[in-house]
Amino acid sequence: MGKNKSFLRKDTRIKGNLIEKEGVVVDGEIQGNITAEEVELFENSKVKGNIKSKLSEIGGNLKGDIDSDKVHIKKTADITGSISQKTISIEEGANLKIRTETKNKKH
């Protein structure tokens, strides 16, 4: 992830949408959508909402959809929803109830 990131610590809870110009790292709870250049969910994070970004790294609990160019799903992830991406990588051990769709790549 880039160098300019906002951090939401594990004792942070947000109800509402989160919009960040660059990157956001979540270790807390969010009930709402996240829009940022880069999104990273730590292992203890809980998000109920959708993610829209260029890069998503998911390591926590997500109930919602992901629309991202590049998605990396960590082994600690628990995801229920759909994923629209150009590229995706999944670590062994992730708990997934998902549908994925590859976006058209422009050459």
PDB file of C-alpha atoms in Angstrom:
ATOM      1  CA  MET A   1       0.000   0.000   0.000  1.00  0.00           C
ATOM      2  CA  GLY A   2       1.041   3.615  -0.524  1.00  0.00           C
ATOM      3  CA  LYS A   3       2.512   5.826   2.169  1.00  0.00           C
ATOM      4  CA  ASN A   4      -0.471   8.125   2.881  1.00  0.00           C
ATOM      5  CA  LYS A   5      -2.950   5.989   4.801  1.00  0.00           C
ATOM      6  CA  SER A   6      -5.638   6.603   7.374  1.00  0.00           C
ATOM      7  CA  PHE A   7      -5.843   4.036  10.170  1.00  0.00           C
ATOM      8  CA  LEU A   8      -8.997   2.947  11.972  1.00  0.00           C
ATOM      9  CA  ARG A   9      -7.913   1.144  15.136  1.00  0.00           C
ATOM     10  CA  LYS A  10      -9.696  -1.882  16.541  1.00  0.00           C
ATOM     11  CA  ASP A  11     -11.586   0.181  19.138  1.00  0.00           C
ATOM     12  CA  THR A  12     -13.090   2.379  16.371  1.00  0.00           C
ATOM     13  CA  ARG A  13     -16.676   1.911  15.150  1.00  0.00           C
ATOM     14  CA  ILE A  14     -18.191   3.865  12.280  1.00  0.00           C
ATOM     15  CA  LYS A  15     -21.798   3.916  11.076  1.00  0.00           C
ATOM     16  CA  GLY A  16     -21.859   5.597   7.695  1.00  0.00           C
ATOM     17  CA  ASN A  17     -19.818   5.717   4.509  1.00  0.00           C
ATOM     18  CA  LEU A  18     -16.054   6.246   4.579  1.00  0.00           C
ATOM     19  CA  ILE A  19     -14.419   8.110   1.690  1.00  0.00           C
ATOM     20  CA  GLU A  20     -10.630   8.473   1.655  1.00  0.00           C
ATOM     21  CA  LYS A  21      -8.624   9.984  -1.216  1.00  0.00           C
ATOM     22  CA  GLU A  22      -5.629   7.660  -0.836  1.00  0.00           C
ATOM     23  CA  GLY A  23      -5.440   4.634   1.448  1.00  0.00           C
ATOM     24  CA  VAL A  24      -7.305   3.347   4.472  1.00  0.00           C
ATOM     25  CA  VAL A  25      -6.400   0.549   6.883  1.00  0.00           C
ATOM     26  CA  VAL A  26      -9.250  -0.867   8.969  1.00  0.00           C
ATOM     27  CA  ASP A  27      -8.821  -2.822  12.193  1.00  0.00           C
ATOM     28  CA  GLY A  28     -12.186  -1.746  13.654  1.00  0.00           C
ATOM     29  CA  GLU A  29     -15.848  -1.964  12.620  1.00  0.00           C
ATOM     30  CA  ILE A  30     -17.608  -0.132   9.809  1.00  0.00           C
ATOM     31  CA  GLN A  31     -21.280  -0.279   8.869  1.00  0.00           C
ATOM     32  CA  GLY A  32     -21.217   1.512   5.552  1.00  0.00           C
ATOM     33  CA  ASN A  33     -19.392   1.649   2.245  1.00  0.00           C
ATOM     34  CA  ILE A  34     -15.654   2.305   1.875  1.00  0.00           C
ATOM     35  CA  THR A  35     -14.273   4.231  -1.114  1.00  0.00           C
ATOM     36  CA  ALA A  36     -10.504   4.773  -1.347  1.00  0.00           C
ATOM     37  CA  GLU A  37      -7.539   4.321  -3.669  1.00  0.00           C
ATOM     38  CA  GLU A  38      -6.343   1.422  -1.482  1.00  0.00           C
ATOM     39  CA  VAL A  39      -8.238  -0.488   1.220  1.00  0.00           C
ATOM     40  CA  GLU A  40      -6.734  -2.941   3.686  1.00  0.00           C
ATOM     41  CA  LEU A  41      -8.810  -4.854   6.223  1.00  0.00           C
ATOM     42  CA  PHE A  42      -6.849  -6.353   9.113  1.00  0.00           C
ATOM     43  CA  GLU A  43      -7.715  -9.719  10.669  1.00  0.00           C
ATOM     44  CA  ASN A  44      -9.960  -8.296  13.428  1.00  0.00           C
ATOM     45  CA  SER A  45     -11.863  -5.888  11.166  1.00  0.00           C
ATOM     46  CA  LYS A  46     -15.608  -6.196  10.580  1.00  0.00           C
ATOM     47  CA  VAL A  47     -17.163  -4.398   7.625  1.00  0.00           C
ATOM     48  CA  LYS A  48     -20.813  -4.534   6.584  1.00  0.00           C
ATOM     49  CA  GLY A  49     -20.873  -2.582   3.334  1.00  0.00           C
ATOM     50  CA  ASN A  50     -19.281  -2.374  -0.085  1.00  0.00           C
ATOM     51  CA  ILE A  51     -15.682  -1.546  -1.030  1.00  0.00           C
ATOM     52  CA  LYS A  52     -14.689   0.447  -4.121  1.00  0.00           C
ATOM     53  CA  SER A  53     -10.944   0.874  -4.721  1.00  0.00           C
ATOM     54  CA  LYS A  54      -8.036   0.233  -7.066  1.00  0.00           C
ATOM     55  CA  LEU A  55      -6.390  -2.169  -4.587  1.00  0.00           C
ATOM     56  CA  SER A  56      -8.096  -4.194  -1.856  1.00  0.00           C
ATOM     57  CA  GLU A  57      -6.342  -6.424   0.665  1.00  0.00           C
ATOM     58  CA  ILE A  58      -8.891  -8.281   2.748  1.00  0.00           C
ATOM     59  CA  GLY A  59      -7.883 -10.062   5.943  1.00  0.00           C
ATOM     60  CA  GLY A  60     -10.976  -9.582   8.107  1.00  0.00           C
ATOM     61  CA  ASN A  61     -14.739 -10.079   8.041  1.00  0.00           C
ATOM     62  CA  LEU A  62     -16.582  -8.491   5.102  1.00  0.00           C
ATOM     63  CA  LYS A  63     -20.273  -8.752   4.327  1.00  0.00           C
ATOM     64  CA  GLY A  64     -20.604  -6.804   1.098  1.00  0.00           C
ATOM     65  CA  ASP A  65     -19.313  -6.429  -2.427  1.00  0.00           C
ATOM     66  CA  ILE A  66     -15.857  -5.472  -3.692  1.00  0.00           C
ATOM     67  CA  ASP A  67     -15.260  -3.458  -6.880  1.00  0.00           C
ATOM     68  CA  SER A  68     -11.499  -3.212  -7.247  1.00  0.00           C
ATOM     69  CA  ASP A  69      -8.865  -3.541  -9.971  1.00  0.00           C
ATOM     70  CA  LYS A  70      -6.684  -5.794  -7.824  1.00  0.00           C
ATOM     71  CA  VAL A  71      -7.922  -7.932  -4.925  1.00  0.00           C
ATOM     72  CA  HIS A  72      -5.784  -9.938  -2.506  1.00  0.00           C
ATOM     73  CA  ILE A  73      -7.637 -12.153  -0.052  1.00  0.00           C
ATOM     74  CA  LYS A  74      -5.629 -13.202   2.991  1.00  0.00           C
ATOM     75  CA  LYS A  75      -6.005 -16.548   4.762  1.00  0.00           C
ATOM     76  CA  THR A  76      -7.681 -14.798   7.728  1.00  0.00           C
ATOM     77  CA  ALA A  77     -10.476 -13.359   5.539  1.00  0.00           C
ATOM     78  CA  ASP A  78     -14.163 -14.217   5.923  1.00  0.00           C
ATOM     79  CA  ILE A  79     -16.083 -12.755   2.975  1.00  0.00           C
ATOM     80  CA  THR A  80     -19.722 -12.963   1.930  1.00  0.00           C
ATOM     81  CA  GLY A  81     -20.568 -11.064  -1.265  1.00  0.00           C
ATOM     82  CA  SER A  82     -19.515 -10.544  -4.858  1.00  0.00           C
ATOM     83  CA  ILE A  83     -16.170  -9.395  -6.233  1.00  0.00           C
ATOM     84  CA  SER A  84     -15.600  -7.515  -9.490  1.00  0.00           C
ATOM     85  CA  GLN A  85     -11.878  -7.299 -10.287  1.00  0.00           C
ATOM     86  CA  LYS A  86      -9.174  -7.352 -12.970  1.00  0.00           C
ATOM     87  CA  THR A  87      -6.887  -9.616 -10.909  1.00  0.00           C
ATOM     88  CA  ILE A  88      -7.466 -11.654  -7.763  1.00  0.00           C
ATOM     89  CA  SER A  89      -5.256 -13.718  -5.476  1.00  0.00           C
ATOM     90  CA  ILE A  90      -6.516 -15.900  -2.641  1.00  0.00           C
ATOM     91  CA  GLU A  91      -4.474 -17.405   0.169  1.00  0.00           C
ATOM     92  CA  GLU A  92      -5.328 -20.943   1.234  1.00  0.00           C
ATOM     93  CA  GLY A  93      -7.555 -20.995   4.314  1.00  0.00           C
ATOM     94  CA  ALA A  94      -9.798 -17.998   3.562  1.00  0.00           C
ATOM     95  CA  ASN A  95     -13.519 -18.518   4.292  1.00  0.00           C
ATOM     96  CA  LEU A  96     -15.406 -17.389   1.181  1.00  0.00           C
ATOM     97  CA  LYS A  97     -19.045 -17.258   0.104  1.00  0.00           C
ATOM     98  CA  ILE A  98     -18.497 -15.180  -3.019  1.00  0.00           C
ATOM     99  CA  ARG A  99     -19.246 -14.690  -6.687  1.00  0.00           C
ATOM    100  CA  THR A 100     -16.504 -13.159  -8.815  1.00  0.00           C
ATOM    101  CA  GLU A 101     -16.482 -11.387 -12.152  1.00  0.00           C
ATOM    102  CA  THR A 102     -13.360 -10.345 -14.046  1.00  0.00           C
ATOM    103  CA  LYS A 103     -13.463  -6.791 -15.405  1.00  0.00           C
ATOM    104  CA  ASN A 104     -12.346  -6.224 -18.979  1.00  0.00           C
ATOM    105  CA  LYS A 105      -8.636  -5.527 -19.177  1.00  0.00           C
ATOM    106  CA  LYS A 106      -7.626  -2.707 -21.500  1.00  0.00           C
ATOM    107  CA  HIS A 107      -4.504  -3.452 -23.537  1.00  0.00           C
TER     108      HIS A 107
END
